[in-house]
Amino acid sequence: MERKHLLLVFLLVLAALPMAPGMPVFAITLMNYIGLGALVAIGLVLLTGVGGLTSFGQAAFTGFGAYTTAYLTTVYGASPWLTLPAGMAVTAASAVVLGLVTLRLSGHYLPLGTIAWGLSLYYLFGQLEFIGGHDGIGAIPPLTVFGYPLMDERSIYYVIWLCVIVAALMTINLLDSRMGRAIRSLRGGAVVAESFGIDAGRVKLAVFVYAALLAAVSGWLYAHLQRAISPAPFGIYAGIEYLFMAVLGGAGHVWGAVLGAGFVVLLKDGLQRVLPQLLGMQGNYEAIVFGTLIVLLLQRTPQGLWPLLLRLVPERRERPRPAAAAALPRRAAPPPDGAILSVDGVSKNFGGLIAVNDVTFAVRAGEIAGLIGPNGAGKSTLFNLMTGVSPLSAGQVHFAGRPIGGKPSRAIAALGVARTFQHVKLRPDMTVLENVALGAHLRGKAGMLRALARLDRADEARLLHEAARQIERVGLGEVMHRPAGSLALGQQRIVEIARALSLDPALLLLDEPAAGLRHLEKEKLADLLRTLRDEGMSILLVEHDMSFVMGLTDRIVVLDFGTKIAEGSPAAVRRDPAVIEAYLGGVAHEIAVN
Ligand code: ADP
Ligand code: MG
């Protein structure tokens, strides 16, 4: 059996379940609760599992969906089908406000922030008299379809599960898209996304609103299933349970959310039924046993349940190269003479440490320039200053005649500056192809809405074709479908070069690209860089392998302790007494220390 078939079987079972002879009503009720939980958990998969943003507050968004429809249908007699978009609008507006406040928080402060507003919204629901205070709102009308009211568990079941299936498929579409790659890149921090032109803050907010909207749909369904609501199910405890569903299911997998929701709902129900009989006494023992079981499970399967299931149904491996598609437009080449990059009196202090000290040099258009110097000389720091990753302490940087000091990374990337990182920054769980396609982000257009509806395929085909072309160009065509993390470190550096090339840069900044490569691989890399230069690209590279630098570069700048000590042709630099002193002094020092 293949994975596609598994989905088909699941859908058929789902459709047949309520019609199965002898199916008890309570089983359908449980299925309905699983569906409601799954909707919220699917949002959390995207937010927490994929985006790395933990939220305990999702239950509050179900509350917005539920209260909006309860209020409008009971007070104004509005149709539930109109209150759904109303509830989603209310939720989206609240999510934007809450997101703008909380998503700035980093580390532990973000989940703590979501707990804080999760708690306060719960109390707010209980305090507001116009929505019934702690008693809530009753006599909510049922959903109607073609005038037929969905009064019983079986009929609303289909609406709930249709919502779940649509949400799951839309979310899977989203993950497999230009915006999906941007979301998936966030996990390792925002630096990579921003270096390829992505506004990480906006992407986070969009994911946050999307997850909130799925929760709002769940709340809307809940209100019309229960026909009465009170604040209790929208509190922080429910928020924690949704997080359990997403994490237990397998936080990075959309269908895992459905599995996790099923597991949590059934486990809770089972314990509530069985424990009192088993123990022969009443009490909240199920909460204790539930908590213990969850801890044990998280310990045994930190990746969640879904990957275990996937192992039973292996995927067929051969994936084709992305089909040929129209080439992406290229950027107009900068004029071939003069400086493409000029660094003027640039300094950087970290507290008391002067990492870069009043450095001035230029990279000419169409040359390969080298930046060398002993460890800790300030080379990577200088890269970060030129690409907007860290702010300048003094001086200015111009790219193609424009000042770029103080601009955010994404703006500098948009001008045509692409880079690699000394400490490889690929998403190890994304394929080589997906990692490289991230580099072409700015050359695509399809946004989230088009991706959700899968209307982005033409745009996507061009991006993937371009990524495949760059991967083949650097000689890694064989491994484009492998997870990037499975490659040797030297190869991962080459993947970073392909990713940078996908941006169609005018200036390429390479931080130790040859580290970890074998001799032949280094020669191939040097050939590639020469070809790129001959095509008009300007390259600045940091490298430790002296024979590599000397044989490849047109000009070299030497740093020592943050200060420029020499600049000139490879031959001149090699003879420079200050350079010999810096390098030999370093070696002599190391020998003395050892
Ligand atoms: P290189 O790339 O030439 O080996 P770096 O630019 O990485 O050197 O580092 C230059 C100096 O700046 C080193 O002394 C390093 O410890 C220091 N440094 C780099 N980044 C930071 C930072 N974020 N905070 C404090 N010190 C830093
Ligand atoms: Mg470095």
Coordinates of C-alpha atoms and ligand atoms in Angstrom, one line a residue:
M1 CA 0.0 0.0 0.0
E2 CA 1.2 3.5 -0.7
R3 CA 0.6 6.6 1.3
K4 CA -1.9 8.0 -1.2
H5 CA -4.0 4.9 -0.7
L6 CA -3.8 5.2 3.0
L7 CA -5.5 8.6 2.8
L8 CA -8.2 7.3 0.6
V9 CA -9.0 4.4 3.0
F10 CA -9.1 6.9 5.8
L11 CA -11.6 9.1 4.0
L12 CA -13.8 6.2 3.1
V13 CA -13.8 4.9 6.7
L14 CA -14.6 8.5 7.9
A15 CA -17.5 8.8 5.5
A16 CA -18.9 5.4 6.3
L17 CA -18.5 5.6 10.1
P18 CA -21.8 7.2 11.1
M19 CA -23.7 4.9 8.7
A20 CA -22.2 1.7 10.1
P21 CA -24.9 -0.5 11.6
G22 CA -24.9 -0.5 15.4
M23 CA -22.6 2.5 15.6
P24 CA -23.4 4.0 19.1
V25 CA -24.0 7.7 19.3
F26 CA -21.3 8.3 21.8
A27 CA -18.7 7.1 19.3
I28 CA -19.9 9.7 16.9
T29 CA -19.8 12.3 19.7
L30 CA -16.2 11.4 20.4
M31 CA -15.4 11.6 16.7
N32 CA -16.9 15.1 16.6
Y33 CA -14.7 16.2 19.5
I34 CA -11.7 14.6 17.8
G35 CA -12.5 16.7 14.7
L36 CA -12.8 19.9 16.7
G37 CA -9.5 19.3 18.4
A38 CA -7.8 18.3 15.2
L39 CA -8.8 21.7 13.6
V40 CA -7.0 23.6 16.3
A41 CA -4.1 21.1 16.4
I42 CA -3.5 21.5 12.6
G43 CA -3.0 25.2 13.2
L44 CA -0.5 24.4 16.0
V45 CA 1.4 22.0 13.7
L46 CA 2.1 24.9 11.4
L47 CA 2.7 27.4 14.3
T48 CA 4.6 25.3 16.8
G49 CA 5.8 22.1 15.0
V50 CA 6.9 23.8 11.8
G51 CA 7.4 27.4 12.7
G52 CA 8.8 26.8 16.2
L53 CA 6.4 29.3 17.9
T54 CA 4.8 27.6 20.9
S55 CA 1.3 28.8 21.9
F56 CA -0.7 27.8 24.9
G57 CA -3.4 30.3 24.0
Q58 CA -5.2 28.7 21.0
A59 CA -8.3 27.9 23.1
A60 CA -9.0 31.7 23.4
F61 CA -9.3 31.9 19.6
T62 CA -11.9 29.0 19.6
G63 CA -13.6 31.3 22.1
F64 CA -13.7 34.2 19.7
G65 CA -15.2 31.9 17.0
A66 CA -17.8 30.4 19.4
Y67 CA -18.8 33.6 21.2
T68 CA -19.2 35.6 17.9
T69 CA -21.6 33.1 16.4
A70 CA -23.4 32.5 19.7
Y71 CA -24.0 36.2 20.3
L72 CA -25.0 37.1 16.7
T73 CA -27.3 34.2 16.2
T74 CA -29.1 34.5 19.5
V75 CA -29.3 38.3 19.8
Y76 CA -29.7 39.3 16.2
G77 CA -31.0 36.0 14.7
A78 CA -28.2 36.0 12.2
S79 CA -27.6 32.9 10.1
P80 CA -24.7 30.8 11.3
W81 CA -23.2 30.8 7.8
L82 CA -22.8 34.6 8.1
T83 CA -21.5 34.5 11.6
L84 CA -18.6 32.2 10.5
P85 CA -16.9 34.9 8.4
A86 CA -17.8 37.4 11.2
G87 CA -16.1 35.2 13.8
M88 CA -13.1 34.7 11.6
A89 CA -12.8 38.5 11.1
V90 CA -13.0 39.1 14.8
T91 CA -10.4 36.4 15.4
A92 CA -8.1 37.6 12.7
A93 CA -8.2 41.2 14.1
S94 CA -7.5 39.9 17.6
A95 CA -4.7 37.6 16.4
V96 CA -3.0 40.5 14.6
V97 CA -3.0 42.5 17.8
L98 CA -1.9 39.7 20.0
G99 CA 0.6 38.5 17.5
L100 CA 2.2 41.9 17.1
V101 CA 2.7 42.0 20.9
T102 CA 3.7 38.4 21.6
L103 CA 5.6 37.3 18.5
R104 CA 8.4 39.8 19.3
L105 CA 9.1 37.8 22.4
S106 CA 11.8 35.2 22.1
G107 CA 12.8 32.0 23.8
H108 CA 10.7 31.1 26.8
Y109 CA 9.0 34.5 26.8
L110 CA 6.9 33.6 23.8
P111 CA 5.0 30.6 25.3
L112 CA 4.7 32.6 28.6
G113 CA 3.2 35.5 26.7
T114 CA 0.6 33.2 25.1
I115 CA -0.2 31.8 28.6
A116 CA -0.7 35.3 29.8
W117 CA -3.2 36.3 27.2
G118 CA -4.8 32.9 27.2
L119 CA -5.6 33.4 30.9
S120 CA -6.7 37.0 30.6
L121 CA -9.1 36.3 27.7
Y122 CA -10.7 33.4 29.6
Y123 CA -11.4 35.7 32.5
L124 CA -12.6 38.4 30.1
F125 CA -15.1 36.0 28.6
G126 CA -16.4 35.3 32.1
Q127 CA -16.6 39.0 33.1
L128 CA -18.5 40.4 30.1
E129 CA -22.2 40.6 30.9
F130 CA -23.4 41.0 27.4
I131 CA -22.1 37.5 26.5
G132 CA -23.6 36.0 29.6
G133 CA -20.7 36.2 32.1
H134 CA -19.8 32.8 33.6
D135 CA -23.2 31.3 32.6
G136 CA -22.4 31.9 28.9
I137 CA -25.0 31.8 26.1
G138 CA -27.7 29.2 25.6
A139 CA -30.3 28.3 23.0
I140 CA -27.9 28.7 20.1
P141 CA -29.6 27.6 16.9
P142 CA -28.2 24.6 15.0
L143 CA -26.5 24.8 11.7
T144 CA -28.8 24.4 8.7
V145 CA -28.0 23.0 5.3
F146 CA -30.5 23.7 2.6
G147 CA -33.0 24.6 5.3
Y148 CA -32.5 21.3 7.0
P149 CA -31.3 21.8 10.6
L150 CA -28.3 19.6 11.7
M151 CA -29.7 18.7 15.1
D152 CA -28.1 15.4 15.8
E153 CA -24.5 14.2 16.2
R154 CA -24.5 12.3 12.9
S155 CA -25.4 15.2 10.7
I156 CA -23.0 17.8 12.1
Y157 CA -20.3 15.1 12.0
Y158 CA -20.0 15.5 8.2
V159 CA -19.6 19.3 8.5
I160 CA -16.9 19.0 11.2
W161 CA -14.9 16.4 9.3
L162 CA -15.3 18.2 6.0
C163 CA -13.7 21.2 7.7
V164 CA -10.9 19.0 9.1
I165 CA -10.1 17.5 5.7
V166 CA -10.1 20.9 3.9
A167 CA -8.0 22.4 6.6
A168 CA -5.5 19.5 6.5
L169 CA -5.2 19.6 2.7
M170 CA -4.9 23.4 2.6
T171 CA -2.2 23.3 5.2
I172 CA -0.3 20.6 3.3
N173 CA -0.5 22.7 0.2
L174 CA 0.8 25.7 2.1
L175 CA 3.8 23.7 3.5
D176 CA 4.7 22.6 -0.1
S177 CA 5.0 26.1 -1.4
R178 CA 7.2 29.2 -1.6
M179 CA 5.6 30.6 1.6
G180 CA 5.8 27.1 3.2
R181 CA 9.5 27.1 2.7
A182 CA 9.7 30.5 4.3
I183 CA 7.7 29.2 7.3
R184 CA 9.8 26.1 7.6
S185 CA 13.0 28.1 7.4
L186 CA 12.1 30.0 10.6
R187 CA 12.9 27.2 12.9
G188 CA 16.6 27.8 12.8
G189 CA 16.1 31.5 13.6
A190 CA 15.3 34.4 11.3
V191 CA 18.8 35.1 9.9
V192 CA 18.5 32.8 6.9
A193 CA 15.0 33.9 6.0
E194 CA 16.0 37.5 6.2
S195 CA 19.2 36.9 4.2
F196 CA 17.0 35.8 1.3
G197 CA 14.6 38.6 1.4
I198 CA 11.9 37.2 3.6
D199 CA 10.3 39.4 6.2
A200 CA 10.4 36.9 9.1
G201 CA 8.2 39.0 11.3
R202 CA 5.4 39.1 8.7
V203 CA 5.6 35.4 8.0
K204 CA 5.3 34.6 11.7
L205 CA 2.3 36.9 12.0
A206 CA 0.7 35.3 9.0
V207 CA 1.1 31.8 10.4
F208 CA -0.2 33.0 13.8
V209 CA -3.3 34.4 12.2
Y210 CA -3.8 31.3 10.1
A211 CA -3.6 29.0 13.2
A212 CA -6.0 31.4 15.0
L213 CA -8.5 31.2 12.1
L214 CA -8.5 27.4 12.2
A215 CA -9.2 27.6 15.9
A216 CA -12.1 30.0 15.3
V217 CA -13.7 27.6 12.8
S218 CA -13.4 24.9 15.5
G219 CA -15.1 27.2 18.0
W220 CA -17.9 28.1 15.6
L221 CA -18.6 24.4 15.0
Y222 CA -18.4 23.8 18.8
A223 CA -21.0 26.4 19.5
H224 CA -23.5 24.9 17.0
L225 CA -22.7 21.3 18.2
Q226 CA -23.3 22.1 21.9
R227 CA -25.9 24.8 21.3
A228 CA -24.8 26.4 24.5
I229 CA -21.4 27.8 25.6
S230 CA -19.7 29.1 28.7
P231 CA -16.1 30.3 29.2
A232 CA -14.7 27.0 30.6
P233 CA -13.7 25.2 27.3
F234 CA -11.8 28.3 26.1
G235 CA -9.4 28.5 29.0
I236 CA -5.8 27.7 29.4
Y237 CA -6.4 24.1 30.3
A238 CA -7.9 23.5 26.9
G239 CA -5.0 25.4 25.3
I240 CA -2.6 23.0 26.9
E241 CA -4.6 20.0 25.6
Y242 CA -4.5 21.4 22.0
L243 CA -0.7 21.6 22.4
F244 CA -0.6 18.0 23.6
M245 CA -2.6 16.9 20.5
A246 CA -0.2 18.6 18.2
V247 CA 3.0 17.5 19.9
L248 CA 1.9 13.9 20.6
G249 CA 0.7 13.5 17.0
G250 CA 4.0 14.6 15.7
A251 CA 4.5 18.3 15.8
G252 CA 5.7 18.7 12.2
H253 CA 3.1 16.6 10.5
V254 CA -0.4 17.8 9.5
W255 CA -2.1 14.4 9.7
G256 CA -0.3 13.9 13.0
A257 CA -2.6 16.6 14.4
V258 CA -5.6 14.4 13.6
L259 CA -3.9 11.4 15.1
G260 CA -2.9 13.3 18.2
A261 CA -6.4 14.7 18.6
G262 CA -7.8 11.2 18.3
F263 CA -5.3 9.9 20.9
V264 CA -5.9 12.6 23.5
V265 CA -9.7 12.6 23.2
L266 CA -10.0 8.8 23.3
L267 CA -7.4 8.5 26.1
K268 CA -9.3 11.0 28.3
D269 CA -12.6 9.4 27.6
G270 CA -11.3 5.9 28.2
L271 CA -9.7 6.9 31.5
Q272 CA -12.9 8.6 32.6
R273 CA -14.9 5.4 32.0
V274 CA -12.4 2.8 33.2
L275 CA -10.7 4.3 36.2
P276 CA -13.7 4.7 38.5
Q277 CA -14.6 1.0 37.9
L278 CA -11.0 -0.1 38.3
L279 CA -10.3 1.9 41.5
G280 CA -13.8 1.5 42.8
M281 CA -13.9 5.1 43.9
Q282 CA -14.7 8.6 42.4
G283 CA -12.3 11.4 42.0
N284 CA -10.2 13.2 39.4
Y285 CA -7.8 10.3 39.0
E286 CA -8.0 10.3 35.3
A287 CA -6.3 13.7 35.2
I288 CA -3.3 12.3 37.1
V289 CA -3.1 9.1 35.0
F290 CA -3.5 11.2 31.8
G291 CA -0.7 13.5 32.8
T292 CA 1.6 10.6 33.7
L293 CA 0.9 8.7 30.4
I294 CA 1.5 11.9 28.4
V295 CA 4.9 12.4 30.0
L296 CA 5.8 8.8 29.4
L297 CA 4.7 9.0 25.8
L298 CA 6.7 12.2 25.2
Q299 CA 9.7 10.4 26.6
R300 CA 9.3 7.3 24.4
T301 CA 8.4 9.1 21.2
P302 CA 9.8 12.6 21.2
Q303 CA 8.9 12.9 17.5
G304 CA 5.3 12.0 18.1
L305 CA 3.1 9.2 16.9
W306 CA 2.8 10.0 13.3
P307 CA 6.4 9.2 12.2
L308 CA 5.9 5.7 13.8
L309 CA 2.9 5.2 11.6
L310 CA 4.7 6.5 8.5
R311 CA 7.4 3.9 9.1
L312 CA 4.8 1.2 8.5
V313 CA 4.0 2.6 5.1
P314 CA 7.3 3.5 3.4
E315 CA 7.3 6.2 0.7
R316 CA 8.4 5.3 -2.7
R317 CA 11.7 6.9 -3.1
E318 CA 12.4 7.9 -6.6
R319 CA 11.3 11.4 -7.0
P320 CA 11.8 13.1 -10.4
R321 CA 13.8 16.2 -11.0
P322 CA 11.4 19.2 -11.1
A323 CA 10.1 19.5 -14.7
A324 CA 11.7 22.1 -17.0
A325 CA 9.9 25.4 -16.7
A326 CA 10.3 28.9 -18.1
A327 CA 13.5 30.5 -16.8
L328 CA 13.1 33.2 -14.1
P329 CA 13.9 36.7 -15.1
R330 CA 17.5 37.8 -14.4
R331 CA 18.5 40.9 -12.6
A332 CA 20.1 43.7 -14.8
A333 CA 23.9 43.3 -14.4
P334 CA 25.6 46.3 -12.7
P335 CA 28.0 48.3 -14.8
P336 CA 31.2 46.2 -15.3
D337 CA 33.7 48.8 -14.0
G338 CA 34.2 50.5 -10.6
A339 CA 33.4 49.3 -7.2
I340 CA 30.3 47.1 -6.6
L341 CA 30.9 47.1 -2.9
S342 CA 32.7 49.7 -0.9
V343 CA 33.4 49.4 2.8
D344 CA 34.3 52.8 4.3
G345 CA 35.8 53.2 7.8
V346 CA 33.6 50.4 9.1
S347 CA 33.9 49.4 12.8
K348 CA 32.1 47.0 15.1
N349 CA 32.4 46.8 18.9
F350 CA 31.0 44.0 21.0
G351 CA 31.0 45.6 24.4
G352 CA 34.6 46.4 25.0
L353 CA 35.9 44.2 22.1
I354 CA 36.7 45.9 18.8
A355 CA 36.0 43.1 16.4
V356 CA 36.3 45.3 13.3
N357 CA 38.4 48.5 13.5
D358 CA 38.0 51.2 10.9
V359 CA 38.2 49.0 7.8
T360 CA 38.1 50.4 4.3
F361 CA 38.3 48.4 1.1
A362 CA 36.3 47.8 -2.1
V363 CA 35.3 44.9 -4.3
R364 CA 35.4 45.7 -8.0
A365 CA 32.7 44.6 -10.3
G366 CA 33.5 41.3 -11.9
E367 CA 36.4 40.3 -9.7
I368 CA 37.0 37.6 -7.1
A369 CA 38.4 39.3 -4.0
G370 CA 39.7 37.4 -1.0
L371 CA 39.4 38.3 2.7
I372 CA 41.9 36.6 4.8
G373 CA 43.3 36.8 8.3
P374 CA 43.9 34.6 11.4
N375 CA 41.0 33.2 13.4
G376 CA 39.1 35.9 15.2
A377 CA 40.4 38.6 12.8
G378 CA 36.8 39.8 12.2
K379 CA 36.1 38.4 8.8
S380 CA 32.7 36.8 9.6
T381 CA 31.8 39.9 11.6
L382 CA 32.5 42.0 8.5
F383 CA 30.2 39.8 6.4
N384 CA 27.5 40.3 9.0
L385 CA 28.0 44.0 8.8
M386 CA 27.8 44.1 5.0
T387 CA 24.7 42.0 4.9
G388 CA 22.8 43.8 7.6
V389 CA 22.8 40.9 10.1
S390 CA 24.4 43.1 12.7
P391 CA 24.4 46.9 12.9
L392 CA 27.5 48.9 12.1
S393 CA 29.1 50.7 15.1
A394 CA 30.7 53.3 12.6
G395 CA 31.3 53.8 8.9
Q396 CA 29.2 53.1 5.9
V397 CA 28.9 50.4 3.2
H398 CA 27.8 51.1 -0.3
F399 CA 26.5 48.5 -2.8
A400 CA 26.3 49.5 -6.5
G401 CA 26.5 53.1 -5.4
R402 CA 23.8 52.9 -2.7
P403 CA 24.3 53.2 1.0
I404 CA 23.2 49.9 2.6
G405 CA 24.5 50.4 6.2
G406 CA 21.6 50.2 8.6
K407 CA 19.3 48.5 6.1
P408 CA 17.7 45.2 7.1
S409 CA 19.2 42.0 5.6
R410 CA 16.1 41.4 3.4
A411 CA 16.5 44.8 1.7
I412 CA 20.2 44.2 1.0
A413 CA 19.3 40.7 -0.4
A414 CA 16.7 42.3 -2.6
L415 CA 19.4 44.6 -4.1
G416 CA 21.4 41.5 -5.2
V417 CA 23.7 40.5 -2.4
A418 CA 23.7 36.8 -1.5
R419 CA 25.8 35.0 1.1
T420 CA 26.8 31.7 2.6
F421 CA 27.5 31.2 6.3
Q422 CA 30.7 29.9 8.0
H423 CA 28.5 27.8 10.3
V424 CA 26.2 26.2 7.8
K425 CA 22.6 27.3 8.1
L426 CA 20.5 24.9 6.2
R427 CA 17.3 23.3 7.4
P428 CA 18.5 19.8 7.9
D429 CA 15.1 18.2 7.6
M430 CA 14.3 20.0 4.3
T431 CA 15.6 18.5 1.1
V432 CA 18.5 20.0 -0.7
L433 CA 16.0 21.2 -3.4
E434 CA 13.8 22.9 -0.8
N435 CA 16.7 24.6 0.9
V436 CA 18.0 25.9 -2.4
A437 CA 14.6 27.0 -3.6
L438 CA 14.4 29.2 -0.5
G439 CA 17.2 31.2 -2.1
A440 CA 14.9 32.0 -5.1
H441 CA 12.1 33.3 -2.8
L442 CA 12.3 36.9 -4.1
R443 CA 12.0 35.7 -7.6
G444 CA 8.6 34.1 -7.0
K445 CA 5.3 35.9 -6.3
A446 CA 2.7 33.4 -5.1
G447 CA 1.6 34.2 -1.5
M448 CA -0.2 32.3 1.1
L449 CA -3.7 32.4 -0.3
R450 CA -2.6 31.1 -3.7
A451 CA -0.6 28.4 -2.0
L452 CA -3.6 27.3 0.2
A453 CA -5.7 26.8 -2.9
R454 CA -2.8 25.3 -4.8
L455 CA -3.1 28.0 -7.5
D456 CA 0.7 28.6 -7.3
R457 CA 1.8 25.7 -9.4
A458 CA 3.2 27.6 -12.3
D459 CA 5.1 30.0 -10.1
E460 CA 6.3 27.0 -8.0
A461 CA 7.5 25.1 -11.1
R462 CA 9.7 27.9 -12.2
L463 CA 11.2 28.3 -8.7
L464 CA 11.9 24.6 -8.4
H465 CA 13.3 24.4 -11.9
E466 CA 15.7 27.2 -11.1
A467 CA 16.7 25.6 -7.8
A468 CA 17.3 22.3 -9.6
R469 CA 19.4 24.1 -12.2
Q470 CA 21.6 25.7 -9.6
I471 CA 22.0 22.4 -7.7
E472 CA 23.1 20.7 -10.9
R473 CA 25.4 23.5 -11.6
V474 CA 27.3 23.0 -8.4
G475 CA 27.4 19.2 -9.1
L476 CA 24.9 18.0 -6.5
G477 CA 22.1 16.9 -8.8
E478 CA 22.2 13.4 -7.5
V479 CA 21.3 14.3 -4.0
M480 CA 18.7 17.0 -4.6
H481 CA 15.9 15.0 -2.9
R482 CA 17.9 14.1 0.1
P483 CA 17.4 15.9 3.4
A484 CA 20.2 18.5 3.6
G485 CA 21.2 17.3 7.0
S486 CA 22.2 13.9 5.6
L487 CA 25.0 15.4 3.4
A488 CA 28.7 15.8 4.5
L489 CA 29.5 19.2 5.9
G490 CA 31.6 20.1 2.9
Q491 CA 28.7 19.3 0.6
Q492 CA 26.3 21.3 2.8
R493 CA 28.6 24.4 2.1
I494 CA 28.1 23.8 -1.6
V495 CA 24.4 23.6 -1.1
E496 CA 24.6 27.0 0.5
I497 CA 26.3 28.3 -2.6
A498 CA 23.6 26.9 -4.8
R499 CA 21.0 28.6 -2.5
A500 CA 22.9 31.9 -2.8
L501 CA 23.0 31.6 -6.6
S502 CA 19.3 31.0 -6.7
L503 CA 18.9 34.6 -5.6
D504 CA 20.5 35.7 -8.9
P505 CA 23.0 37.9 -7.0
A506 CA 25.3 40.5 -8.4
L507 CA 27.6 40.0 -5.4
L508 CA 28.3 36.7 -3.8
L509 CA 29.8 36.6 -0.3
L510 CA 31.3 33.2 0.6
D511 CA 32.4 32.5 4.2
E512 CA 34.9 29.6 4.1
P513 CA 33.3 27.8 1.2
A514 CA 36.1 25.3 0.8
A515 CA 36.3 24.2 4.4
G516 CA 35.8 20.4 4.6
L517 CA 36.2 19.8 0.9
R518 CA 38.6 17.3 -0.6
H519 CA 41.3 18.4 -3.1
L520 CA 39.3 17.6 -6.2
E521 CA 36.1 19.1 -4.8
K522 CA 38.1 22.3 -4.1
E523 CA 39.3 22.4 -7.7
K524 CA 35.7 22.0 -9.0
L525 CA 34.6 24.8 -6.7
A526 CA 37.4 27.1 -8.0
D527 CA 36.4 26.4 -11.5
L528 CA 32.8 27.2 -10.7
L529 CA 33.7 30.5 -9.1
R530 CA 35.9 31.4 -12.1
T531 CA 33.0 30.7 -14.4
L532 CA 30.6 32.8 -12.3
R533 CA 33.1 35.7 -12.4
D534 CA 33.5 35.3 -16.2
E535 CA 29.7 35.6 -16.4
G536 CA 30.0 39.0 -14.6
M537 CA 29.4 38.1 -11.0
S538 CA 31.5 39.7 -8.3
I539 CA 32.7 37.5 -5.5
L540 CA 34.2 38.1 -2.0
L541 CA 35.4 35.1 -0.2
V542 CA 36.8 34.3 3.2
E543 CA 39.1 31.3 3.1
H544 CA 41.8 29.6 5.2
D545 CA 43.3 27.4 2.5
M546 CA 46.1 29.7 1.2
S547 CA 46.8 27.9 -2.0
F548 CA 43.0 28.0 -2.8
V549 CA 42.9 31.8 -2.2
M550 CA 46.2 32.6 -3.9
G551 CA 45.3 30.6 -7.0
L552 CA 41.8 32.0 -7.4
T553 CA 41.5 35.6 -6.3
D554 CA 42.3 38.7 -8.2
R555 CA 42.9 40.8 -5.1
I556 CA 43.3 40.1 -1.4
V557 CA 42.4 42.1 1.8
V558 CA 44.1 41.0 5.0
L559 CA 42.6 41.5 8.4
D560 CA 44.3 41.0 11.8
F561 CA 42.7 41.8 15.1
G562 CA 39.9 43.7 13.2
T563 CA 42.3 46.0 11.4
K564 CA 43.2 45.9 7.7
I565 CA 47.0 45.2 7.5
A566 CA 47.4 44.7 3.8
E567 CA 45.7 44.8 0.4
G568 CA 46.8 43.9 -3.0
S569 CA 47.5 41.1 -5.5
P570 CA 48.0 37.6 -4.2
A571 CA 51.7 37.8 -5.0
A572 CA 52.1 41.2 -3.2
V573 CA 50.2 40.1 -0.2
R574 CA 52.2 36.9 0.1
R575 CA 55.5 39.0 0.3
D576 CA 54.0 41.6 2.7
P577 CA 56.0 41.6 6.0
A578 CA 53.0 42.5 8.1
V579 CA 51.1 39.6 6.7
I580 CA 53.9 37.2 7.3
E581 CA 54.2 38.5 10.8
A582 CA 50.5 38.1 11.4
Y583 CA 50.4 34.5 10.1
L584 CA 53.8 33.4 11.3
G585 CA 53.4 35.2 14.6
G586 CA 50.1 33.3 15.0
V587 CA 51.7 30.0 14.2
A588 CA 54.7 30.7 16.5
H589 CA 52.3 31.7 19.2
E590 CA 50.3 28.6 18.8
I591 CA 53.4 26.5 18.9
A592 CA 54.6 28.3 22.0
V593 CA 51.2 27.7 23.7
N594 CA 51.2 24.1 22.9
Ligands
ADP1 P1 36.8 35.5 12.0 O1 35.6 35.2 11.1 O2 37.8 36.3 11.3 O3 37.4 34.2 12.5 P2 34.9 36.7 13.7 O4 34.4 37.8 12.9 O5 34.0 35.5 13.8 O6 36.3 36.3 13.3 O7 35.2 37.2 15.2 C1 35.9 38.4 15.4 C2 35.9 38.7 16.9 O8 34.6 39.1 17.3 C3 36.3 37.5 17.7 O9 37.1 37.9 18.8 C4 34.9 37.0 18.2 O10 35.0 36.3 19.4 C5 34.2 38.3 18.4 N1 32.7 38.2 18.1 C6 32.1 37.8 17.0 N2 30.8 37.8 17.1 C7 30.5 38.2 18.3 C8 29.3 38.5 19.1 N3 28.1 38.3 18.5 N4 29.4 38.9 20.3 C9 30.7 39.1 20.9 N5 31.8 38.9 20.3 C10 31.8 38.5 19.0
MG2 MG 34.8 33.5 10.5

